[in-house]
Coordinates of N, CA, C and O in Angstrom, one line a residue:
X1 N 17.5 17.9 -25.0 CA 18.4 17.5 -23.8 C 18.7 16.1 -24.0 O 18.4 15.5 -25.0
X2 N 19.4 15.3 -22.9 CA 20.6 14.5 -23.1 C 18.6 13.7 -22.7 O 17.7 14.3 -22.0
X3 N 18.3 12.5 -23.2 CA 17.6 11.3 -22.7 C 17.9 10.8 -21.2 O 18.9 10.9 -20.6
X4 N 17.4 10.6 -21.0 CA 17.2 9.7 -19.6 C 17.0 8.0 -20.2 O 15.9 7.7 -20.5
X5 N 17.9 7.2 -20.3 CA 18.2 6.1 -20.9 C 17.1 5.1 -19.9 O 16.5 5.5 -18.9
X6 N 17.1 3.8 -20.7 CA 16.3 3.2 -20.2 C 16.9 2.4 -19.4 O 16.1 1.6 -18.9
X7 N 17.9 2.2 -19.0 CA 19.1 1.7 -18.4 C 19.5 2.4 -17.3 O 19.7 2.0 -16.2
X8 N 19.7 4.1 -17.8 CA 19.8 4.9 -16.5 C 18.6 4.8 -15.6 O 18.7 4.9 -14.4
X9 N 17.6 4.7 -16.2 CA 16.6 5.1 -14.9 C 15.8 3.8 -14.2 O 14.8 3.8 -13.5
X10 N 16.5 2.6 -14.7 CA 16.5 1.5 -13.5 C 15.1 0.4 -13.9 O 14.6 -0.5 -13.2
X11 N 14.8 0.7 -15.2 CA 13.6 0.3 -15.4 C 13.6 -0.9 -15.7 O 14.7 -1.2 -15.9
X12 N 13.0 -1.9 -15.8 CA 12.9 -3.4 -16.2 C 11.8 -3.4 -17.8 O 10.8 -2.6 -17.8
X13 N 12.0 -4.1 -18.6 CA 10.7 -3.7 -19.9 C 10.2 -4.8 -19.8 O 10.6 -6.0 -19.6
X14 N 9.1 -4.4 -20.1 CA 7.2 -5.4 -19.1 C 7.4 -5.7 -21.2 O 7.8 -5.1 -22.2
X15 N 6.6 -6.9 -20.8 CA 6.5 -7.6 -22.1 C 5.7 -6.5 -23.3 O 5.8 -6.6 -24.5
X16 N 5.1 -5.7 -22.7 CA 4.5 -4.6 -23.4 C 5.7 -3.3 -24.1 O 5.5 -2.3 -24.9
X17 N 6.7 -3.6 -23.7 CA 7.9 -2.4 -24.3 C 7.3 -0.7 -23.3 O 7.7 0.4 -23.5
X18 N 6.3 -1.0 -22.4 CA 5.7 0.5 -22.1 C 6.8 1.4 -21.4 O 7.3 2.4 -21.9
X19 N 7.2 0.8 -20.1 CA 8.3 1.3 -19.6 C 9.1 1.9 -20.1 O 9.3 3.1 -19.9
X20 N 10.0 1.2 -20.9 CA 11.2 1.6 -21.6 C 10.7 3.0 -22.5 O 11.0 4.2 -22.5
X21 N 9.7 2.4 -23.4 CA 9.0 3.6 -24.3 C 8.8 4.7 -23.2 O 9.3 5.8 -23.6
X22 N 8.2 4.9 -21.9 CA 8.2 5.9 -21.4 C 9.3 6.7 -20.7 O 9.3 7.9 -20.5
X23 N 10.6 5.7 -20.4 CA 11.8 6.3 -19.8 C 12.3 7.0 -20.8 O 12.7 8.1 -20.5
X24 N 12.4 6.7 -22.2 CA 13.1 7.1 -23.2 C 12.5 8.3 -23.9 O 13.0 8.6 -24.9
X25 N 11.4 9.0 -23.4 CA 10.8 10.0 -23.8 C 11.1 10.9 -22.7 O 10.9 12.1 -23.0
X26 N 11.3 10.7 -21.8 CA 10.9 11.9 -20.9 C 12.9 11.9 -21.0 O 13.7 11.0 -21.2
X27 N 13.2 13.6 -20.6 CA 14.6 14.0 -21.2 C 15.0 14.4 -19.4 O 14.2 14.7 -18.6
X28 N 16.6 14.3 -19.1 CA 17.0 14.9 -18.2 C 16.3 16.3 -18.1 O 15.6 16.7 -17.1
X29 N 16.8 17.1 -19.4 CA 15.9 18.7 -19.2 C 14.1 18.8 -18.4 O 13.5 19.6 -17.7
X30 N 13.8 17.7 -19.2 CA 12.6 17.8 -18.5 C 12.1 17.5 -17.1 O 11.1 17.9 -16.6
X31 N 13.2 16.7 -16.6 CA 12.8 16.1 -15.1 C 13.0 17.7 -14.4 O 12.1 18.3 -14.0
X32 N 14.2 18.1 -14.4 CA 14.6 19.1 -14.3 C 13.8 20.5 -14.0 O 13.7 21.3 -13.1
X33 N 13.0 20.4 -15.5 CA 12.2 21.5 -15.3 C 11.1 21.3 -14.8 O 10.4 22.3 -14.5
X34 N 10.6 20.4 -14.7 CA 9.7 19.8 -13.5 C 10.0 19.7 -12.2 O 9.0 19.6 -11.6
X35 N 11.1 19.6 -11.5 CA 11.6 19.8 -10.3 C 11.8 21.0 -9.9 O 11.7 21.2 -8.7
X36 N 12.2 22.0 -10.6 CA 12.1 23.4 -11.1 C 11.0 23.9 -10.5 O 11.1 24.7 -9.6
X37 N 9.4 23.4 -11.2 CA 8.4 23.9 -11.2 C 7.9 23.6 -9.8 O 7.3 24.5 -9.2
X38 N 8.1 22.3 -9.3 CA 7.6 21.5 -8.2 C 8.1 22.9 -6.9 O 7.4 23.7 -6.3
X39 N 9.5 22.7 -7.0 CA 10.2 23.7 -5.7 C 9.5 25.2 -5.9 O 8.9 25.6 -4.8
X40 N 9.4 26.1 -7.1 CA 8.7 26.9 -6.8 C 7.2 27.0 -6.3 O 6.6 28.0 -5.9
X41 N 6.9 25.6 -6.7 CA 5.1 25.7 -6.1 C 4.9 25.8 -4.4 O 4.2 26.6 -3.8
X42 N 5.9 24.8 -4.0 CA 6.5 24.5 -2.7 C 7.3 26.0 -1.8 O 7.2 26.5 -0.7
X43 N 8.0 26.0 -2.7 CA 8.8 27.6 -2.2 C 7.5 28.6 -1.7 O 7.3 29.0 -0.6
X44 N 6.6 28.8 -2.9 CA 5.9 30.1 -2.9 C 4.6 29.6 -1.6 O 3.8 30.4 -1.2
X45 N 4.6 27.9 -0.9 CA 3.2 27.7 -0.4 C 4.4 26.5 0.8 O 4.9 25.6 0.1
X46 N 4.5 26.5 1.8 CA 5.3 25.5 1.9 C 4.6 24.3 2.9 O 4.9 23.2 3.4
X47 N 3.1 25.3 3.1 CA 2.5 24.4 3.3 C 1.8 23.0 2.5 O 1.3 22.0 2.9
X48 N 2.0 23.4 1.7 CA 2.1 22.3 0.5 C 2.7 21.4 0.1 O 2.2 20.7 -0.8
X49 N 4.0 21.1 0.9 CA 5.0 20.2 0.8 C 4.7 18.9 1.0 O 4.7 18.0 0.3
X50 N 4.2 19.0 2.8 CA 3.8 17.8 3.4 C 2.5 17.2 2.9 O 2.3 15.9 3.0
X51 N 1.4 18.1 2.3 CA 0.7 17.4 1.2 C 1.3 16.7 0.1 O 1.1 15.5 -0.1
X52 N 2.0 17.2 -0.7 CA 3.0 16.6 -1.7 C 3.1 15.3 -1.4 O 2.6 14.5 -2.2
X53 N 3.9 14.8 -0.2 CA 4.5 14.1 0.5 C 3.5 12.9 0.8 O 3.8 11.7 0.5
X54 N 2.2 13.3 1.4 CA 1.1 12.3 1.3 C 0.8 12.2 0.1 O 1.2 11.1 -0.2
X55 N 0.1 12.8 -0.9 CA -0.1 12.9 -2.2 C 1.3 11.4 -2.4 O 0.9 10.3 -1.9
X56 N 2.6 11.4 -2.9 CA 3.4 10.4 -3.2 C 3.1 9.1 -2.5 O 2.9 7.9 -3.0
X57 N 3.1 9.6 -1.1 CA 3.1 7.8 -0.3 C 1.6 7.4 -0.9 O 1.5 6.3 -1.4
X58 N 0.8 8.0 -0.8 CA -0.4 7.6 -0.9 C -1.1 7.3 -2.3 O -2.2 6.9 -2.6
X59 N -0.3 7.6 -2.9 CA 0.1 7.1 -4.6 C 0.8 5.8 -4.9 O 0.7 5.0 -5.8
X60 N 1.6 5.9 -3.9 CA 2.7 4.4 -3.9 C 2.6 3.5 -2.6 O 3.5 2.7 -2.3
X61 N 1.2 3.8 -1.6 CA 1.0 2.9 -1.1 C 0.4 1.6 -1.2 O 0.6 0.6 -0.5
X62 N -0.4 1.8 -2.1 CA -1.6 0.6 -2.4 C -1.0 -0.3 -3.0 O -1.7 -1.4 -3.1
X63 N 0.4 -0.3 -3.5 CA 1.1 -1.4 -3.9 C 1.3 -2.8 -3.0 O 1.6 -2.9 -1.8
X64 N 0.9 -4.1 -4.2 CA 0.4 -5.7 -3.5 C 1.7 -6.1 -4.3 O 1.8 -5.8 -5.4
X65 N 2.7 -6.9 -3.6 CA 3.7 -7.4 -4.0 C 3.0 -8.7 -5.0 O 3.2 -9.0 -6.2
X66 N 2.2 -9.4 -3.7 CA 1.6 -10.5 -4.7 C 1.1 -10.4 -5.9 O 1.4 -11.3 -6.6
X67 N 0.5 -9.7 -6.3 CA 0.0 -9.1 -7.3 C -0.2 -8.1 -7.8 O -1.2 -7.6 -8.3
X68 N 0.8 -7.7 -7.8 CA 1.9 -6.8 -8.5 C 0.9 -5.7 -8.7 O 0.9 -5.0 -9.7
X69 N 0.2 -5.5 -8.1 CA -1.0 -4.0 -8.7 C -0.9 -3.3 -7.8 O -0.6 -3.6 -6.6
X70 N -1.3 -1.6 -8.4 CA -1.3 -0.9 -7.1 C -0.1 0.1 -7.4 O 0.4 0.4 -8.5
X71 N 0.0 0.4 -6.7 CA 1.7 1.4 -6.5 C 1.3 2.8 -7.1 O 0.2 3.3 -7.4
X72 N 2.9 3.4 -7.3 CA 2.1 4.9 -8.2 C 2.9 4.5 -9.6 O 3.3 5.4 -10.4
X73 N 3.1 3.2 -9.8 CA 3.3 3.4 -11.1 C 2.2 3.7 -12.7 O 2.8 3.8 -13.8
X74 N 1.1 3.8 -12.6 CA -0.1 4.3 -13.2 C -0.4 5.3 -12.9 O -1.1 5.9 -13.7
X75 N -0.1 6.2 -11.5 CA -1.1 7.4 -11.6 C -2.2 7.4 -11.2 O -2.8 8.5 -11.2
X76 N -2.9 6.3 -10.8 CA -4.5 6.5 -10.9 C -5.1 7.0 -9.7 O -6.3 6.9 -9.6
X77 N -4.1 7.5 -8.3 CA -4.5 8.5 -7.8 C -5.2 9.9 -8.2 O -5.6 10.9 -7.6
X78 N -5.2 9.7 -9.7 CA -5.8 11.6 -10.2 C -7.2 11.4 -10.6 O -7.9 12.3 -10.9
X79 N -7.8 9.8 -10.7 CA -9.2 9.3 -10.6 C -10.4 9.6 -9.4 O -10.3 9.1 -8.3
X80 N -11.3 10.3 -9.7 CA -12.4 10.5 -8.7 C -12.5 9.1 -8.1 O -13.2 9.1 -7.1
X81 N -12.0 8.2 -8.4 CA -12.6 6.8 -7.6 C -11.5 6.6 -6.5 O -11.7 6.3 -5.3
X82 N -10.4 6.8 -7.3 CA -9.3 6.5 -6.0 C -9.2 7.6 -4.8 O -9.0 7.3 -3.6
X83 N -9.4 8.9 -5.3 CA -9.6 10.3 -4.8 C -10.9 10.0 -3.4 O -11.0 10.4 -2.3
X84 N -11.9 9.0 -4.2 CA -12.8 8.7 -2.9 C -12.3 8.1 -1.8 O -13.0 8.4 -0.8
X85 N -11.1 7.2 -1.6 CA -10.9 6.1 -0.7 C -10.6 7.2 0.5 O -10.0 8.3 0.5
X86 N -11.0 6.6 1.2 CA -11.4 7.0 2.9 C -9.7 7.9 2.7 O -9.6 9.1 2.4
X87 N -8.6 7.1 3.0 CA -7.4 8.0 3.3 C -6.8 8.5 2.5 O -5.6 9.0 2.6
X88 N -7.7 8.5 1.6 CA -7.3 10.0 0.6 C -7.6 11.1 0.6 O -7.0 11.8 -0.2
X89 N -8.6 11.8 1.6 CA -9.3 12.6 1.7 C -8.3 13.5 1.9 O -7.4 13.4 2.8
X90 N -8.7 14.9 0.7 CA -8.3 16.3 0.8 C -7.3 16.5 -0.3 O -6.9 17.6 -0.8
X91 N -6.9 14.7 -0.8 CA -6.2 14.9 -2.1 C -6.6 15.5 -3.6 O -5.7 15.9 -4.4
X92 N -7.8 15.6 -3.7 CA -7.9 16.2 -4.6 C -7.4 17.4 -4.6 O -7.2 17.8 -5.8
X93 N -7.1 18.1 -3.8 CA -6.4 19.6 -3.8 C -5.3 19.8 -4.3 O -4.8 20.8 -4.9
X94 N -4.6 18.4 -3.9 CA -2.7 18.5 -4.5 C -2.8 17.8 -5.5 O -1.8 18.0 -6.2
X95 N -3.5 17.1 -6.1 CA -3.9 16.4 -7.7 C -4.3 17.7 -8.3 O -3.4 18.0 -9.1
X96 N -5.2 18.8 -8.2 CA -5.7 19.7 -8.7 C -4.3 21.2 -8.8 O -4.1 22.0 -9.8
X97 N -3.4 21.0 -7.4 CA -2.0 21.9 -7.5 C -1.2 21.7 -8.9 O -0.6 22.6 -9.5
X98 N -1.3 20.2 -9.4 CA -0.1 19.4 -10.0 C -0.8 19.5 -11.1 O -0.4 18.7 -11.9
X99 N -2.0 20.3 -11.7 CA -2.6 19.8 -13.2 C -2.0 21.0 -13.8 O -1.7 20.8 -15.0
X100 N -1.5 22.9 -13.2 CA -0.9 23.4 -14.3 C 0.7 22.8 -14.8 O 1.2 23.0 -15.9
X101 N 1.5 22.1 -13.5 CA 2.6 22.1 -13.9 C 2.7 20.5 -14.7 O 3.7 20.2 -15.4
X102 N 1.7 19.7 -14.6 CA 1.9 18.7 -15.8 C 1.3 19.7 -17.1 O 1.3 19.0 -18.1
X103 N 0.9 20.7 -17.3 CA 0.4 21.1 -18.6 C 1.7 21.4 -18.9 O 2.0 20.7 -19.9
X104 N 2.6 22.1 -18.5 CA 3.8 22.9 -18.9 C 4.9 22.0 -18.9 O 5.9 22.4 -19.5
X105 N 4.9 20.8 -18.5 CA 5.7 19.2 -18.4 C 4.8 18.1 -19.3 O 4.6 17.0 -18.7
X106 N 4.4 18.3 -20.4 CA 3.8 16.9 -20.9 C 4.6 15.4 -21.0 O 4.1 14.3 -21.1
X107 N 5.2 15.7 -20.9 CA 6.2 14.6 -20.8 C 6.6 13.6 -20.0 O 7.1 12.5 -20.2
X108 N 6.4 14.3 -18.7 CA 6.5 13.7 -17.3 C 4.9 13.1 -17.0 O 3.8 13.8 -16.9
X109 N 5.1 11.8 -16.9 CA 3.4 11.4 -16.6 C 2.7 11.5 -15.1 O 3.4 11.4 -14.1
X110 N 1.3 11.8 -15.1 CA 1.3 12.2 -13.8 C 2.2 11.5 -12.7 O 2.7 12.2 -11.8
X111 N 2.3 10.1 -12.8 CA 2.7 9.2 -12.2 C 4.4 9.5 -11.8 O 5.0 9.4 -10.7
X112 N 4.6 9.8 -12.7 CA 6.3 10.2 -12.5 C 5.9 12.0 -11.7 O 6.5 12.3 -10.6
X113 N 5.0 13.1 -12.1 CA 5.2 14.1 -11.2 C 4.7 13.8 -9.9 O 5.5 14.3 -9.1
X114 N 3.8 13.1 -9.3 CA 2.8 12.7 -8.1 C 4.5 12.1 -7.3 O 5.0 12.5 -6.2
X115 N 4.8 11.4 -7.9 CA 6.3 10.8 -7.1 C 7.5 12.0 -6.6 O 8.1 12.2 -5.5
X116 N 7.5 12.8 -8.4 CA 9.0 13.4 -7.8 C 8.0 14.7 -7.0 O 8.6 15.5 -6.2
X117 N 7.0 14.9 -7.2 CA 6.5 16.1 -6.2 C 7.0 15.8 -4.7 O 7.7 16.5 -4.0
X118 N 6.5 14.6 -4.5 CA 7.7 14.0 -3.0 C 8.4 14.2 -2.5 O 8.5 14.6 -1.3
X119 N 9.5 13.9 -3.8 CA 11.1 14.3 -3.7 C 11.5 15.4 -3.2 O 12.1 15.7 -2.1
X120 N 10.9 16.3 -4.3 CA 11.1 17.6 -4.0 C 11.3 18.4 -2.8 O 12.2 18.9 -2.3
X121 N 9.4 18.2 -2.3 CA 9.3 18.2 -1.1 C 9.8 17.8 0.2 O 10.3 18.4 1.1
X122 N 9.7 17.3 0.1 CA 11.3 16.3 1.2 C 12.6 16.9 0.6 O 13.5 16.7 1.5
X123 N 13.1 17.4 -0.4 CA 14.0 18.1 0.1 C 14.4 19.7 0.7 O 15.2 20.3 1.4
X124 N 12.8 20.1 -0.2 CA 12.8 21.6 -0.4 C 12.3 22.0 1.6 O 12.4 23.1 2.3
X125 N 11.9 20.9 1.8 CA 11.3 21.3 3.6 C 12.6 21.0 4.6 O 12.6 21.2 5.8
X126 N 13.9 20.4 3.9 CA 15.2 20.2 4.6 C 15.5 18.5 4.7 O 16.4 18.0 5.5
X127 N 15.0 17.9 4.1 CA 14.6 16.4 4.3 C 16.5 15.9 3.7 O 17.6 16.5 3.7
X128 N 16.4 15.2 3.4 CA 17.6 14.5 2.4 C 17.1 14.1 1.1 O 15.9 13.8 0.8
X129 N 18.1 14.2 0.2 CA 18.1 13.8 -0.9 C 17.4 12.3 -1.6 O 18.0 11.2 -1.4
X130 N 16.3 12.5 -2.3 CA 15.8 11.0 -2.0 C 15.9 10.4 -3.6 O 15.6 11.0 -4.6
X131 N 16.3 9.1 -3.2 CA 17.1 8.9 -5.1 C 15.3 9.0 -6.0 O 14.5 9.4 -5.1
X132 N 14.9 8.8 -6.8 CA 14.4 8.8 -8.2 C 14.4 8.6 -9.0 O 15.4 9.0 -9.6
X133 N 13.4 7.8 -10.0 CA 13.7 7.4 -11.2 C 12.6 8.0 -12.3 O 11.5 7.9 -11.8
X134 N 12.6 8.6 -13.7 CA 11.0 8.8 -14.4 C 11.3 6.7 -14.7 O 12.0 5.8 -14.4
X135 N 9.8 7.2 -15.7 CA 9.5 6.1 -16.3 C 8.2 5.4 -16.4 O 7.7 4.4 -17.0
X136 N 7.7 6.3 -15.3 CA 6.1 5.3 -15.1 C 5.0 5.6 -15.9 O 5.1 6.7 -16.4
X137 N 3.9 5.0 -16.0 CA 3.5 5.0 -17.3 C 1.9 5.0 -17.1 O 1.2 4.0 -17.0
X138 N 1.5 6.2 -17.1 CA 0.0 6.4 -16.7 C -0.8 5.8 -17.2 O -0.9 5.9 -18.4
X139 N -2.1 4.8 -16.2 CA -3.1 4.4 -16.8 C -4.3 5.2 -17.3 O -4.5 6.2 -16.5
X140 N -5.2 5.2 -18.4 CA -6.2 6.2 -18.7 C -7.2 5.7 -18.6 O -8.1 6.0 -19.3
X141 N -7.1 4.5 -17.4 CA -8.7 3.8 -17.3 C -9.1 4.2 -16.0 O -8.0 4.5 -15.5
X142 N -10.1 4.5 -15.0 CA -10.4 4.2 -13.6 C -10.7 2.7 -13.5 O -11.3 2.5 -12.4
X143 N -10.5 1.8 -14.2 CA -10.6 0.1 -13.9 C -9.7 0.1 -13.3 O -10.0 -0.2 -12.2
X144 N -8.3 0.3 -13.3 CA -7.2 0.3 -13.1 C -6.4 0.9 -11.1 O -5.4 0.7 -10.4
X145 N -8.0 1.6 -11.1 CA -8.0 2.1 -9.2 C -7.4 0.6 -8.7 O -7.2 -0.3 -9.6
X146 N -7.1 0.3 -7.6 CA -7.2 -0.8 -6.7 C -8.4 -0.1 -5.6 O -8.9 1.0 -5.5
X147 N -8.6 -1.5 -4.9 CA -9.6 -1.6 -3.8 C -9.7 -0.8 -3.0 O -8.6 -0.8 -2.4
X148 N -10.5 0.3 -2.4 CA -10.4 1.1 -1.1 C -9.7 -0.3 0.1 O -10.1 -1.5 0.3
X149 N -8.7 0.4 0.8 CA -8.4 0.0 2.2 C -7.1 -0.8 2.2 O -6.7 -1.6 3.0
X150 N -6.5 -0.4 1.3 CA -5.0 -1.1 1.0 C -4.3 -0.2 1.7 O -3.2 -0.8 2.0
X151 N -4.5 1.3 2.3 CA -3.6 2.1 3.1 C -3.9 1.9 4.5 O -4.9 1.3 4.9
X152 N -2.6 2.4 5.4 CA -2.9 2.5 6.7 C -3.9 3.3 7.4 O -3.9 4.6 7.5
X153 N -4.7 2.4 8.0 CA -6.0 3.1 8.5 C -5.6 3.6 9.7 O -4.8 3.0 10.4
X154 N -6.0 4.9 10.2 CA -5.6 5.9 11.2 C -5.7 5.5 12.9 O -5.0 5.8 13.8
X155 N -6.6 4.9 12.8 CA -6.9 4.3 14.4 C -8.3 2.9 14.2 O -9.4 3.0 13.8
X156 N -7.5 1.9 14.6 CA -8.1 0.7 14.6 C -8.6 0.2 16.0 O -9.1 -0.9 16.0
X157 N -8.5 0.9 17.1 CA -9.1 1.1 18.5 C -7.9 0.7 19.2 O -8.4 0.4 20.3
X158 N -6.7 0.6 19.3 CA -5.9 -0.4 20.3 C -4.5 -0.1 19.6 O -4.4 0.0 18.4
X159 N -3.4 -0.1 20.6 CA -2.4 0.0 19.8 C -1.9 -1.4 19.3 O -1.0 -1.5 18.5
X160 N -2.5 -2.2 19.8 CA -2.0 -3.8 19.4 C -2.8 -3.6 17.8 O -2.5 -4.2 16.8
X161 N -3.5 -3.1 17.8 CA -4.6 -3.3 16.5 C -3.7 -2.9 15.6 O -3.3 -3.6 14.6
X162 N -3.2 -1.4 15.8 CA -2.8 -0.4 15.2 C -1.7 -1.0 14.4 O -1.7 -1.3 13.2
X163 N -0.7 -1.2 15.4 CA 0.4 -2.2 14.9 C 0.4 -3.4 14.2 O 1.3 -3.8 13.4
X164 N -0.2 -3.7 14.5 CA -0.6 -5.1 13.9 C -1.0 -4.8 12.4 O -0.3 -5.4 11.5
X165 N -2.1 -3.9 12.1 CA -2.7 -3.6 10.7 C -1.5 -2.8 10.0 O -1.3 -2.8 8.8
X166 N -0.4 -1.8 11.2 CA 0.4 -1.4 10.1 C 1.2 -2.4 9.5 O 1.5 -2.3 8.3
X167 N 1.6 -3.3 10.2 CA 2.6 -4.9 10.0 C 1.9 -5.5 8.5 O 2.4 -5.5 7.4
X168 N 0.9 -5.9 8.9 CA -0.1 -6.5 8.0 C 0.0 -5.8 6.1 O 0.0 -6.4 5.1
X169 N 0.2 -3.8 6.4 CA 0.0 -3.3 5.0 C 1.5 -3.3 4.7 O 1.6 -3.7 3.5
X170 N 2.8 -3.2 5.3 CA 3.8 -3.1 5.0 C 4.4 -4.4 4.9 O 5.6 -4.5 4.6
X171 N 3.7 -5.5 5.0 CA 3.7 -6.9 4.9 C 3.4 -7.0 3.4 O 4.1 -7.7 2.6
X172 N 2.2 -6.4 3.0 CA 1.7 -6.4 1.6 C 2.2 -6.2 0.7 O 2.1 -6.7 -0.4
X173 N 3.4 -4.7 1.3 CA 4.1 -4.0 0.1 C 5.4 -4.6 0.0 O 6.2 -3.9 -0.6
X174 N 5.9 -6.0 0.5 CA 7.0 -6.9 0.5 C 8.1 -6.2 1.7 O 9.1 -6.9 1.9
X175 N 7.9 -5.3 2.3 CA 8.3 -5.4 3.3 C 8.3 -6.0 4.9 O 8.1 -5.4 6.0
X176 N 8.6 -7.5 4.5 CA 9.3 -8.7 5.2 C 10.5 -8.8 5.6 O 10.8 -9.9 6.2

């Protein structure tokens, strides 16, 4: 199939060339048949979507603008360590959904399926079309977790709290 250019898919190349090396492997056909795979998992279970959905944010929450760590650009949501953090709980079930259809997608790294499983989901439940890019580039260390408590914690006693601590994580993720 036609590449997915390193240019089409928005990527910037980290002094390491990883990025680029990863956009330029994974093929339009493949995103494709991984979105493919994703809607029928979704189709056949659709309770599964809105898992998807946390599964993504909760992949690409932990992202620190300041220091640039975190996000779902690694993947390391599929680590028993990150799998522990308090608001992750129950993820291991949608990491364990997503390990036949990364066998049948090698290509797509977890990191890029954990994201577009999202997508999908949000569209396949009626959502809108949400843009996407591959290219991310799985770590194969658990050094690489970030800290438990970088997500929004569920109830902090007080709505002033509540708000406040959501301000504070969405503050973190550069949204100022």
């Amino acid at each position: 199939g036609v590449l997915l250019s390193f240019a089409a898919a928005g990527l910037a190349l980290g002094g390491d060339g990883k990025k680029a090396l990863a956009a330029e492997k994974v093929t339009a056909d493949a995103v494709g048949k991984a979105r493919a795979d994703l809607a029928k998992l979704i189709k056949a279970d659709v309770d599964k979507g809105p898992t998807l959905v946390r599964l993504a944010w909760h992949s690409s929450g932990t992202y620190e603008k300041m220091s640039k760590t975190g996000g779902s650009g690694q993947g390391t949501i599929r680590f028993k360590e990150e799998l522990a953090h308090g608001g992750n709980a129950g993820l291991d079930k949608a990491v364990a959904w997503l390990e036949p259809l990364k066998e049948a997608n090698p290509s797509i790294s977890y990191a890029d399926l954990y994201t577009l499983g999202g997508v999908v989901a949000i569209r396949i439940l009626g959502g809108p079309e949400v843009p996407w890019r591959a290219g991310r580039v799985d770590s194969m260390s658990p050094s690489d977790v970030t800290p438990d408590g970088r997500l929004p914690g569920a109830d902090n006693g007080s709505y002033e709290k509540d708000s406040g601590h959501l301000r504070e994580v969405f503050y973190r993720m550069g949204f100022d």
